[in-house]
Amino acid sequence: MAVSDISHRPRFLREGNVYLPHLAVIEKIVDETFDTKTFHFSFKDERLREEFTFQSGQFCLLSVLGIGEAPFCISSSPTRRDQLECSIRQVGRLTRALHRLGVGAEIGFRGSYGNSFPLDFLEGKNLVFVGGGIGLAPLRSLIWNVIDNRDKYGDIDIIYGARSPADLCFRYDLEAWEKDKTINMVTTVDKGDEVWTGREGLVPVVLGEVAPSADNSVAIVCGPPVMIRFTFPALERLGFTLEQMLTTLEKRMKCGIGKCGRCNIGNIYVCRDGPVFSYAEIKNFVSSEY
Ligand code: FES
């Protein structure tokens, strides 16, 4: 399969002024870890609430009045129309401001932007999800999307890890996926604590032990750079080609629509050309970052 075949990039830019944020209300906040929260939103505008659509893998720009704006992947699945969620780690000024907000607070939301995971390419394939820490957020959107269309896909392996048990995000999802007999869910931590009875080991190492077959499979990978750096070679050792590995990139962004050049790496703009890429497309550009 040529790279161009999996690079189909639908865009779902809204009509009208794409820089104009829509007001959204925080309806629920879930504490994932000590520094990560999942925000559930709903648009104030009733029509937008009804008509807004996005695809798994796309991102949005969230803003807090007087503070600024930053990009976040949408971590909920478009198959669940009543859910619009972003999972946000507190790392800077804007994310600190977001974390200070409570239920009922209003934020600005613009998007959805970017390409998406290529569902047509994934259909009929075995899927291997490899995630680390908050990197599970974009994968989670696709995982629920695939589960909601389960008969379209083959085997599903999910290998997810974090530094410690306290760093595991989406525990409620991990439990649901563990109970799902059609999924092989493997959770690991780099180092357990006194109550952890699960698996210990780095994600790329555990991936090698689980050893999913590369035959008719696609691996979708997202996590911290150090995990990514060792996961792609681990997949290659299992027989995955560069085209059989997908990932989604994070980069500082300003416009989100390919105008400002802020998200440039090599000859790509992450917002315009991604954020979803096959490893074949980005290997040369990102090797220095990863
Ligand atoms: S954020 Fe402006 S070009 Fe990508």
PDB file of C-alpha atoms and ligand atoms in Angstrom:
ATOM      1  CA  MET A   1       0.000   0.000   0.000  1.00  0.00           C
ATOM      2  CA  ALA A   2       1.536   3.303  -1.078  1.00  0.00           C
ATOM      3  CA  VAL A   3       1.765   6.117   1.437  1.00  0.00           C
ATOM      4  CA  SER A   4      -0.428   8.271  -0.769  1.00  0.00           C
ATOM      5  CA  ASP A   5      -3.215   5.728  -0.326  1.00  0.00           C
ATOM      6  CA  ILE A   6      -3.305   6.291   3.414  1.00  0.00           C
ATOM      7  CA  SER A   7      -2.757  10.017   3.263  1.00  0.00           C
ATOM      8  CA  HIS A   8      -6.336  10.796   2.385  1.00  0.00           C
ATOM      9  CA  ARG A   9      -6.944  13.926   4.408  1.00  0.00           C
ATOM     10  CA  PRO A  10     -10.467  15.113   4.718  1.00  0.00           C
ATOM     11  CA  ARG A  11     -10.683  18.554   6.241  1.00  0.00           C
ATOM     12  CA  PHE A  12     -13.619  19.762   8.203  1.00  0.00           C
ATOM     13  CA  LEU A  13     -12.990  23.461   8.499  1.00  0.00           C
ATOM     14  CA  ARG A  14     -16.130  25.282   9.487  1.00  0.00           C
ATOM     15  CA  GLU A  15     -17.798  27.720   7.182  1.00  0.00           C
ATOM     16  CA  GLY A  16     -17.386  31.412   8.007  1.00  0.00           C
ATOM     17  CA  ASN A  17     -14.589  32.995  10.015  1.00  0.00           C
ATOM     18  CA  VAL A  18     -12.343  30.118  11.048  1.00  0.00           C
ATOM     19  CA  TYR A  19     -10.540  32.290  13.615  1.00  0.00           C
ATOM     20  CA  LEU A  20     -13.730  32.979  15.518  1.00  0.00           C
ATOM     21  CA  PRO A  21     -14.046  30.822  18.631  1.00  0.00           C
ATOM     22  CA  HIS A  22     -17.421  29.482  19.692  1.00  0.00           C
ATOM     23  CA  LEU A  23     -18.467  29.694  23.300  1.00  0.00           C
ATOM     24  CA  ALA A  24     -18.557  26.331  25.014  1.00  0.00           C
ATOM     25  CA  VAL A  25     -19.549  25.505  28.577  1.00  0.00           C
ATOM     26  CA  ILE A  26     -17.628  23.046  30.738  1.00  0.00           C
ATOM     27  CA  GLU A  27     -20.183  20.438  31.778  1.00  0.00           C
ATOM     28  CA  LYS A  28     -18.009  17.979  33.644  1.00  0.00           C
ATOM     29  CA  ILE A  29     -14.379  17.643  34.711  1.00  0.00           C
ATOM     30  CA  VAL A  30     -12.702  14.284  35.358  1.00  0.00           C
ATOM     31  CA  ASP A  31      -9.403  14.180  37.249  1.00  0.00           C
ATOM     32  CA  GLU A  32      -7.216  11.721  35.343  1.00  0.00           C
ATOM     33  CA  THR A  33      -3.924  12.167  37.214  1.00  0.00           C
ATOM     34  CA  PHE A  34      -2.417  14.812  39.506  1.00  0.00           C
ATOM     35  CA  ASP A  35      -1.744  17.075  36.483  1.00  0.00           C
ATOM     36  CA  THR A  36      -4.269  15.935  33.854  1.00  0.00           C
ATOM     37  CA  LYS A  37      -8.008  16.541  33.594  1.00  0.00           C
ATOM     38  CA  THR A  38     -10.614  15.597  31.017  1.00  0.00           C
ATOM     39  CA  PHE A  39     -13.033  18.426  30.244  1.00  0.00           C
ATOM     40  CA  HIS A  40     -16.479  17.658  28.854  1.00  0.00           C
ATOM     41  CA  PHE A  41     -17.876  20.574  26.809  1.00  0.00           C
ATOM     42  CA  SER A  42     -21.124  21.607  25.272  1.00  0.00           C
ATOM     43  CA  PHE A  43     -21.598  24.504  22.840  1.00  0.00           C
ATOM     44  CA  LYS A  44     -23.760  27.363  24.026  1.00  0.00           C
ATOM     45  CA  ASP A  45     -25.271  27.688  20.573  1.00  0.00           C
ATOM     46  CA  GLU A  46     -28.010  25.091  20.215  1.00  0.00           C
ATOM     47  CA  ARG A  47     -27.624  24.751  16.454  1.00  0.00           C
ATOM     48  CA  LEU A  48     -23.899  24.147  16.762  1.00  0.00           C
ATOM     49  CA  ARG A  49     -24.580  21.555  19.461  1.00  0.00           C
ATOM     50  CA  GLU A  50     -26.754  19.688  16.981  1.00  0.00           C
ATOM     51  CA  GLU A  51     -24.619  20.127  13.871  1.00  0.00           C
ATOM     52  CA  PHE A  52     -20.997  20.080  15.037  1.00  0.00           C
ATOM     53  CA  THR A  53     -19.038  17.131  13.670  1.00  0.00           C
ATOM     54  CA  PHE A  54     -15.423  16.058  13.831  1.00  0.00           C
ATOM     55  CA  GLN A  55     -13.300  13.007  13.022  1.00  0.00           C
ATOM     56  CA  SER A  56     -11.063  10.927  15.290  1.00  0.00           C
ATOM     57  CA  GLY A  57      -7.574  12.420  15.193  1.00  0.00           C
ATOM     58  CA  GLN A  58      -8.634  16.029  14.656  1.00  0.00           C
ATOM     59  CA  PHE A  59      -7.755  18.833  17.035  1.00  0.00           C
ATOM     60  CA  CYS A  60      -9.314  22.058  18.244  1.00  0.00           C
ATOM     61  CA  LEU A  61      -8.014  25.329  19.684  1.00  0.00           C
ATOM     62  CA  LEU A  62      -9.281  26.166  23.162  1.00  0.00           C
ATOM     63  CA  SER A  63      -9.069  29.660  24.578  1.00  0.00           C
ATOM     64  CA  VAL A  64      -9.455  31.295  27.959  1.00  0.00           C
ATOM     65  CA  LEU A  65     -10.401  34.964  27.794  1.00  0.00           C
ATOM     66  CA  GLY A  66      -7.451  37.210  28.553  1.00  0.00           C
ATOM     67  CA  ILE A  67      -4.956  34.341  28.646  1.00  0.00           C
ATOM     68  CA  GLY A  68      -4.667  32.877  25.154  1.00  0.00           C
ATOM     69  CA  GLU A  69      -5.315  29.864  22.977  1.00  0.00           C
ATOM     70  CA  ALA A  70      -3.691  26.447  22.474  1.00  0.00           C
ATOM     71  CA  PRO A  71      -4.326  23.286  20.412  1.00  0.00           C
ATOM     72  CA  PHE A  72      -5.644  20.073  21.934  1.00  0.00           C
ATOM     73  CA  CYS A  73      -6.716  16.815  20.350  1.00  0.00           C
ATOM     74  CA  ILE A  74     -10.360  15.868  20.794  1.00  0.00           C
ATOM     75  CA  SER A  75     -10.253  12.789  23.000  1.00  0.00           C
ATOM     76  CA  SER A  76     -13.876  11.653  22.658  1.00  0.00           C
ATOM     77  CA  SER A  77     -15.276   9.678  19.734  1.00  0.00           C
ATOM     78  CA  PRO A  78     -17.442  11.228  17.024  1.00  0.00           C
ATOM     79  CA  THR A  79     -19.576   8.077  17.213  1.00  0.00           C
ATOM     80  CA  ARG A  80     -20.871   9.344  20.567  1.00  0.00           C
ATOM     81  CA  ARG A  81     -22.676  12.470  19.528  1.00  0.00           C
ATOM     82  CA  ASP A  82     -23.374  13.684  23.045  1.00  0.00           C
ATOM     83  CA  GLN A  83     -19.695  13.729  24.024  1.00  0.00           C
ATOM     84  CA  LEU A  84     -17.100  16.405  23.263  1.00  0.00           C
ATOM     85  CA  GLU A  85     -14.015  16.018  25.401  1.00  0.00           C
ATOM     86  CA  CYS A  86     -10.424  17.227  25.598  1.00  0.00           C
ATOM     87  CA  SER A  87      -7.907  15.786  28.037  1.00  0.00           C
ATOM     88  CA  ILE A  88      -5.448  18.413  29.163  1.00  0.00           C
ATOM     89  CA  ARG A  89      -2.175  18.143  31.026  1.00  0.00           C
ATOM     90  CA  GLN A  90      -1.122  21.173  33.014  1.00  0.00           C
ATOM     91  CA  VAL A  91       2.118  22.304  31.413  1.00  0.00           C
ATOM     92  CA  GLY A  92       1.924  26.074  30.889  1.00  0.00           C
ATOM     93  CA  ARG A  93       0.031  29.310  31.387  1.00  0.00           C
ATOM     94  CA  LEU A  94      -3.057  28.430  29.347  1.00  0.00           C
ATOM     95  CA  THR A  95      -3.382  24.889  30.659  1.00  0.00           C
ATOM     96  CA  ARG A  96      -2.996  26.214  34.229  1.00  0.00           C
ATOM     97  CA  ALA A  97      -5.819  28.667  33.518  1.00  0.00           C
ATOM     98  CA  LEU A  98      -7.978  25.872  32.083  1.00  0.00           C
ATOM     99  CA  HIS A  99      -7.308  23.709  35.131  1.00  0.00           C
ATOM    100  CA  ARG A 100      -8.483  26.535  37.399  1.00  0.00           C
ATOM    101  CA  LEU A 101     -11.895  26.616  35.675  1.00  0.00           C
ATOM    102  CA  GLY A 102     -14.833  24.756  37.132  1.00  0.00           C
ATOM    103  CA  VAL A 103     -18.055  23.250  35.826  1.00  0.00           C
ATOM    104  CA  GLY A 104     -20.207  25.956  34.245  1.00  0.00           C
ATOM    105  CA  ALA A 105     -17.250  28.097  33.128  1.00  0.00           C
ATOM    106  CA  GLU A 106     -17.168  29.282  29.515  1.00  0.00           C
ATOM    107  CA  ILE A 107     -14.256  28.796  27.156  1.00  0.00           C
ATOM    108  CA  GLY A 108     -13.597  29.515  23.474  1.00  0.00           C
ATOM    109  CA  PHE A 109     -13.534  26.554  21.079  1.00  0.00           C
ATOM    110  CA  ARG A 110     -12.462  26.690  17.457  1.00  0.00           C
ATOM    111  CA  GLY A 111     -12.140  23.815  15.049  1.00  0.00           C
ATOM    112  CA  SER A 112     -12.221  21.005  14.382  1.00  0.00           C
ATOM    113  CA  TYR A 113      -9.012  21.180  12.363  1.00  0.00           C
ATOM    114  CA  GLY A 114      -6.494  18.909  10.702  1.00  0.00           C
ATOM    115  CA  ASN A 115      -6.732  15.511   9.085  1.00  0.00           C
ATOM    116  CA  SER A 116      -7.982  12.403  10.844  1.00  0.00           C
ATOM    117  CA  PHE A 117      -7.146   8.740  11.267  1.00  0.00           C
ATOM    118  CA  PRO A 118      -7.773   7.099   7.853  1.00  0.00           C
ATOM    119  CA  LEU A 119     -10.772   4.912   8.674  1.00  0.00           C
ATOM    120  CA  ASP A 120     -11.030   3.585   5.098  1.00  0.00           C
ATOM    121  CA  PHE A 121      -7.441   2.353   5.267  1.00  0.00           C
ATOM    122  CA  LEU A 122      -7.947   0.840   8.732  1.00  0.00           C
ATOM    123  CA  GLU A 123     -11.136  -1.008   7.835  1.00  0.00           C
ATOM    124  CA  GLY A 124     -10.657  -4.792   7.670  1.00  0.00           C
ATOM    125  CA  LYS A 125      -7.256  -4.581   9.360  1.00  0.00           C
ATOM    126  CA  ASN A 126      -5.985  -5.768  12.725  1.00  0.00           C
ATOM    127  CA  LEU A 127      -5.255  -2.714  14.851  1.00  0.00           C
ATOM    128  CA  VAL A 128      -2.451  -2.359  17.361  1.00  0.00           C
ATOM    129  CA  PHE A 129      -2.770   0.708  19.578  1.00  0.00           C
ATOM    130  CA  VAL A 130       0.384   1.679  21.448  1.00  0.00           C
ATOM    131  CA  GLY A 131       0.010   4.547  23.895  1.00  0.00           C
ATOM    132  CA  GLY A 132       1.903   6.171  26.719  1.00  0.00           C
ATOM    133  CA  GLY A 133       0.603   8.564  29.377  1.00  0.00           C
ATOM    134  CA  ILE A 134      -1.656  11.320  28.069  1.00  0.00           C
ATOM    135  CA  GLY A 135      -0.733  10.117  24.550  1.00  0.00           C
ATOM    136  CA  LEU A 136      -3.715   7.798  24.902  1.00  0.00           C
ATOM    137  CA  ALA A 137      -6.020  10.808  24.415  1.00  0.00           C
ATOM    138  CA  PRO A 138      -6.110  10.859  20.566  1.00  0.00           C
ATOM    139  CA  LEU A 139      -5.983   7.056  20.409  1.00  0.00           C
ATOM    140  CA  ARG A 140      -8.979   6.903  22.763  1.00  0.00           C
ATOM    141  CA  SER A 141     -11.112   8.760  20.231  1.00  0.00           C
ATOM    142  CA  LEU A 142     -10.238   6.190  17.567  1.00  0.00           C
ATOM    143  CA  ILE A 143     -10.502   3.203  19.939  1.00  0.00           C
ATOM    144  CA  TRP A 144     -14.106   4.048  20.891  1.00  0.00           C
ATOM    145  CA  ASN A 145     -14.846   4.814  17.234  1.00  0.00           C
ATOM    146  CA  VAL A 146     -13.579   1.340  16.262  1.00  0.00           C
ATOM    147  CA  ILE A 147     -15.426  -0.356  19.149  1.00  0.00           C
ATOM    148  CA  ASP A 148     -18.646   1.330  18.035  1.00  0.00           C
ATOM    149  CA  ASN A 149     -18.085  -0.195  14.566  1.00  0.00           C
ATOM    150  CA  ARG A 150     -16.515  -3.417  15.818  1.00  0.00           C
ATOM    151  CA  ASP A 151     -17.487  -5.670  12.918  1.00  0.00           C
ATOM    152  CA  LYS A 152     -15.504  -3.535  10.456  1.00  0.00           C
ATOM    153  CA  TYR A 153     -12.134  -4.346  12.043  1.00  0.00           C
ATOM    154  CA  GLY A 154     -10.027  -7.416  12.837  1.00  0.00           C
ATOM    155  CA  ASP A 155      -8.139  -8.106  16.051  1.00  0.00           C
ATOM    156  CA  ILE A 156      -7.521  -5.221  18.425  1.00  0.00           C
ATOM    157  CA  ASP A 157      -4.485  -5.005  20.696  1.00  0.00           C
ATOM    158  CA  ILE A 158      -4.091  -2.061  23.049  1.00  0.00           C
ATOM    159  CA  ILE A 159      -0.748  -1.687  24.789  1.00  0.00           C
ATOM    160  CA  TYR A 160      -0.827   1.231  27.172  1.00  0.00           C
ATOM    161  CA  GLY A 161       1.702   2.307  29.753  1.00  0.00           C
ATOM    162  CA  ALA A 162       2.637   5.095  32.114  1.00  0.00           C
ATOM    163  CA  ARG A 163       5.515   5.840  34.430  1.00  0.00           C
ATOM    164  CA  SER A 164       3.616   4.748  37.545  1.00  0.00           C
ATOM    165  CA  PRO A 165       0.096   3.567  38.453  1.00  0.00           C
ATOM    166  CA  ALA A 166      -0.737   7.148  39.462  1.00  0.00           C
ATOM    167  CA  ASP A 167       0.126   8.333  35.946  1.00  0.00           C
ATOM    168  CA  LEU A 168      -2.368   6.035  34.161  1.00  0.00           C
ATOM    169  CA  CYS A 169      -5.037   8.107  32.396  1.00  0.00           C
ATOM    170  CA  PHE A 170      -8.586   7.016  31.490  1.00  0.00           C
ATOM    171  CA  ARG A 171      -8.729   4.225  34.110  1.00  0.00           C
ATOM    172  CA  TYR A 172     -12.475   3.873  33.477  1.00  0.00           C
ATOM    173  CA  ASP A 173     -11.750   3.184  29.786  1.00  0.00           C
ATOM    174  CA  LEU A 174      -8.915   0.786  30.576  1.00  0.00           C
ATOM    175  CA  GLU A 175     -11.339  -1.212  32.759  1.00  0.00           C
ATOM    176  CA  ALA A 176     -13.955  -1.267  30.006  1.00  0.00           C
ATOM    177  CA  TRP A 177     -11.441  -2.409  27.402  1.00  0.00           C
ATOM    178  CA  GLU A 178     -10.081  -5.078  29.771  1.00  0.00           C
ATOM    179  CA  LYS A 179     -13.594  -6.494  30.133  1.00  0.00           C
ATOM    180  CA  ASP A 180     -14.190  -6.478  26.369  1.00  0.00           C
ATOM    181  CA  LYS A 181     -13.471 -10.037  25.182  1.00  0.00           C
ATOM    182  CA  THR A 182     -12.846  -8.823  21.628  1.00  0.00           C
ATOM    183  CA  ILE A 183      -9.858  -6.730  22.733  1.00  0.00           C
ATOM    184  CA  ASN A 184      -6.432  -7.746  23.996  1.00  0.00           C
ATOM    185  CA  MET A 185      -5.763  -4.980  26.525  1.00  0.00           C
ATOM    186  CA  VAL A 186      -2.320  -4.843  28.116  1.00  0.00           C
ATOM    187  CA  THR A 187      -1.615  -2.194  30.737  1.00  0.00           C
ATOM    188  CA  THR A 188       1.886  -1.675  32.042  1.00  0.00           C
ATOM    189  CA  VAL A 189       3.766   0.753  34.263  1.00  0.00           C
ATOM    190  CA  ASP A 190       7.473   1.494  34.266  1.00  0.00           C
ATOM    191  CA  LYS A 191       7.513   0.962  38.012  1.00  0.00           C
ATOM    192  CA  GLY A 192       4.672  -0.252  40.221  1.00  0.00           C
ATOM    193  CA  ASP A 193       3.866   0.769  43.780  1.00  0.00           C
ATOM    194  CA  GLU A 194       2.978  -1.267  46.861  1.00  0.00           C
ATOM    195  CA  VAL A 195      -0.566  -1.973  45.636  1.00  0.00           C
ATOM    196  CA  TRP A 196       0.133  -2.484  41.930  1.00  0.00           C
ATOM    197  CA  THR A 197      -0.322  -6.127  40.916  1.00  0.00           C
ATOM    198  CA  GLY A 198      -0.260  -5.546  37.161  1.00  0.00           C
ATOM    199  CA  ARG A 199       2.499  -5.672  34.632  1.00  0.00           C
ATOM    200  CA  GLU A 200       5.746  -3.724  34.914  1.00  0.00           C
ATOM    201  CA  GLY A 201       7.905  -2.840  31.936  1.00  0.00           C
ATOM    202  CA  LEU A 202       8.503  -0.114  29.377  1.00  0.00           C
ATOM    203  CA  VAL A 203       5.923   0.089  26.598  1.00  0.00           C
ATOM    204  CA  PRO A 204       8.311  -0.783  23.713  1.00  0.00           C
ATOM    205  CA  VAL A 205       9.606  -3.803  25.651  1.00  0.00           C
ATOM    206  CA  VAL A 206       6.086  -5.004  26.495  1.00  0.00           C
ATOM    207  CA  LEU A 207       5.127  -4.488  22.855  1.00  0.00           C
ATOM    208  CA  GLY A 208       7.944  -6.870  21.874  1.00  0.00           C
ATOM    209  CA  GLU A 209       6.683  -9.425  24.436  1.00  0.00           C
ATOM    210  CA  VAL A 210       3.055  -9.191  23.293  1.00  0.00           C
ATOM    211  CA  ALA A 211       4.380  -9.423  19.718  1.00  0.00           C
ATOM    212  CA  PRO A 212       1.231  -8.665  17.685  1.00  0.00           C
ATOM    213  CA  SER A 213       1.451  -9.961  14.131  1.00  0.00           C
ATOM    214  CA  ALA A 214       2.219  -7.415  11.428  1.00  0.00           C
ATOM    215  CA  ASP A 215       0.138  -9.399   8.953  1.00  0.00           C
ATOM    216  CA  ASN A 216      -2.737  -7.218   7.681  1.00  0.00           C
ATOM    217  CA  SER A 217      -2.153  -4.928  10.677  1.00  0.00           C
ATOM    218  CA  VAL A 218      -1.686  -1.252  11.361  1.00  0.00           C
ATOM    219  CA  ALA A 219      -0.092   0.142  14.499  1.00  0.00           C
ATOM    220  CA  ILE A 220      -1.275   3.492  15.815  1.00  0.00           C
ATOM    221  CA  VAL A 221       1.215   5.030  18.223  1.00  0.00           C
ATOM    222  CA  CYS A 222       1.093   8.066  20.484  1.00  0.00           C
ATOM    223  CA  GLY A 223       3.019   8.893  23.617  1.00  0.00           C
ATOM    224  CA  PRO A 224       6.009  10.753  24.977  1.00  0.00           C
ATOM    225  CA  PRO A 225       8.982  11.189  22.594  1.00  0.00           C
ATOM    226  CA  VAL A 226      11.144   8.645  24.402  1.00  0.00           C
ATOM    227  CA  MET A 227       8.431   5.996  24.037  1.00  0.00           C
ATOM    228  CA  ILE A 228       7.908   6.818  20.355  1.00  0.00           C
ATOM    229  CA  ARG A 229      11.648   6.658  19.691  1.00  0.00           C
ATOM    230  CA  PHE A 230      11.815   3.033  20.867  1.00  0.00           C
ATOM    231  CA  THR A 231       8.342   1.927  19.741  1.00  0.00           C
ATOM    232  CA  PHE A 232       8.825   2.409  15.996  1.00  0.00           C
ATOM    233  CA  PRO A 233      11.990   0.218  15.921  1.00  0.00           C
ATOM    234  CA  ALA A 234      10.179  -2.372  18.081  1.00  0.00           C
ATOM    235  CA  LEU A 235       7.354  -2.447  15.529  1.00  0.00           C
ATOM    236  CA  GLU A 236       9.849  -2.731  12.676  1.00  0.00           C
ATOM    237  CA  ARG A 237      11.391  -5.760  14.399  1.00  0.00           C
ATOM    238  CA  LEU A 238       7.896  -7.299  14.460  1.00  0.00           C
ATOM    239  CA  GLY A 239       7.688  -6.829  10.683  1.00  0.00           C
ATOM    240  CA  PHE A 240       5.630  -3.627  10.485  1.00  0.00           C
ATOM    241  CA  THR A 241       6.550  -1.480   7.487  1.00  0.00           C
ATOM    242  CA  LEU A 242       6.790   2.324   7.739  1.00  0.00           C
ATOM    243  CA  GLU A 243       3.382   2.582   6.049  1.00  0.00           C
ATOM    244  CA  GLN A 244       1.843   0.285   8.666  1.00  0.00           C
ATOM    245  CA  MET A 245       2.696   2.685  11.483  1.00  0.00           C
ATOM    246  CA  LEU A 246       0.644   5.802  12.162  1.00  0.00           C
ATOM    247  CA  THR A 247       1.139   8.495  14.735  1.00  0.00           C
ATOM    248  CA  THR A 248      -0.191  11.902  15.562  1.00  0.00           C
ATOM    249  CA  LEU A 249       2.136  14.840  16.172  1.00  0.00           C
ATOM    250  CA  GLU A 250       1.848  17.665  18.662  1.00  0.00           C
ATOM    251  CA  LYS A 251       3.379  21.004  17.907  1.00  0.00           C
ATOM    252  CA  ARG A 252       2.944  24.569  19.114  1.00  0.00           C
ATOM    253  CA  MET A 253       0.301  26.195  16.935  1.00  0.00           C
ATOM    254  CA  LYS A 254      -1.132  29.618  16.377  1.00  0.00           C
ATOM    255  CA  CYS A 255      -3.541  29.725  13.443  1.00  0.00           C
ATOM    256  CA  GLY A 256      -4.293  25.993  13.161  1.00  0.00           C
ATOM    257  CA  ILE A 257      -5.000  26.280   9.440  1.00  0.00           C
ATOM    258  CA  GLY A 258      -1.630  26.434   7.667  1.00  0.00           C
ATOM    259  CA  LYS A 259      -1.159  30.223   7.577  1.00  0.00           C
ATOM    260  CA  CYS A 260       1.358  31.260  10.246  1.00  0.00           C
ATOM    261  CA  GLY A 261       4.111  28.646   9.891  1.00  0.00           C
ATOM    262  CA  ARG A 262       4.364  28.142  13.638  1.00  0.00           C
ATOM    263  CA  CYS A 263       3.920  24.341  13.477  1.00  0.00           C
ATOM    264  CA  ASN A 264       6.483  23.710  10.754  1.00  0.00           C
ATOM    265  CA  ILE A 265       8.802  20.669  10.824  1.00  0.00           C
ATOM    266  CA  GLY A 266      10.892  19.943   7.735  1.00  0.00           C
ATOM    267  CA  ASN A 267       8.585  20.617   4.798  1.00  0.00           C
ATOM    268  CA  ILE A 268       5.337  19.929   6.613  1.00  0.00           C
ATOM    269  CA  TYR A 269       2.928  21.979   8.676  1.00  0.00           C
ATOM    270  CA  VAL A 270       1.518  19.784  11.405  1.00  0.00           C
ATOM    271  CA  CYS A 271      -1.819  21.636  11.452  1.00  0.00           C
ATOM    272  CA  ARG A 272      -2.290  21.582   7.692  1.00  0.00           C
ATOM    273  CA  ASP A 273      -0.691  18.268   6.685  1.00  0.00           C
ATOM    274  CA  GLY A 274      -1.430  16.378   9.909  1.00  0.00           C
ATOM    275  CA  PRO A 275      -1.620  15.911  12.783  1.00  0.00           C
ATOM    276  CA  VAL A 276      -1.950  12.233  11.712  1.00  0.00           C
ATOM    277  CA  PHE A 277       0.970  10.880   9.697  1.00  0.00           C
ATOM    278  CA  SER A 278       2.344   7.512   8.701  1.00  0.00           C
ATOM    279  CA  TYR A 279       5.859   6.935   9.957  1.00  0.00           C
ATOM    280  CA  ALA A 280       6.951   6.805   6.304  1.00  0.00           C
ATOM    281  CA  GLU A 281       5.870  10.418   5.888  1.00  0.00           C
ATOM    282  CA  ILE A 282       7.680  11.846   8.886  1.00  0.00           C
ATOM    283  CA  LYS A 283      10.600   9.578   9.641  1.00  0.00           C
ATOM    284  CA  ASN A 284      13.170  11.963   8.201  1.00  0.00           C
ATOM    285  CA  PHE A 285      11.694  15.067   9.817  1.00  0.00           C
ATOM    286  CA  VAL A 286      11.009  13.851  13.310  1.00  0.00           C
ATOM    287  CA  SER A 287      13.991  11.604  13.952  1.00  0.00           C
ATOM    288  CA  SER A 288      15.885  14.559  15.463  1.00  0.00           C
ATOM    289  CA  GLU A 289      12.945  15.421  17.750  1.00  0.00           C
ATOM    290  CA  TYR A 290      12.257  11.845  18.755  1.00  0.00           C
TER     291      TYR A 290
HETATM  292  S1  FES B   1      -0.379  26.651  13.317  1.00  0.00           S
HETATM  293 FE1  FES B   1      -0.190  28.185  11.787  1.00  0.00          FE
HETATM  294  S2  FES B   1       0.657  27.078  10.125  1.00  0.00           S
HETATM  295 FE2  FES B   1       0.224  25.533  11.599  1.00  0.00          FE
END
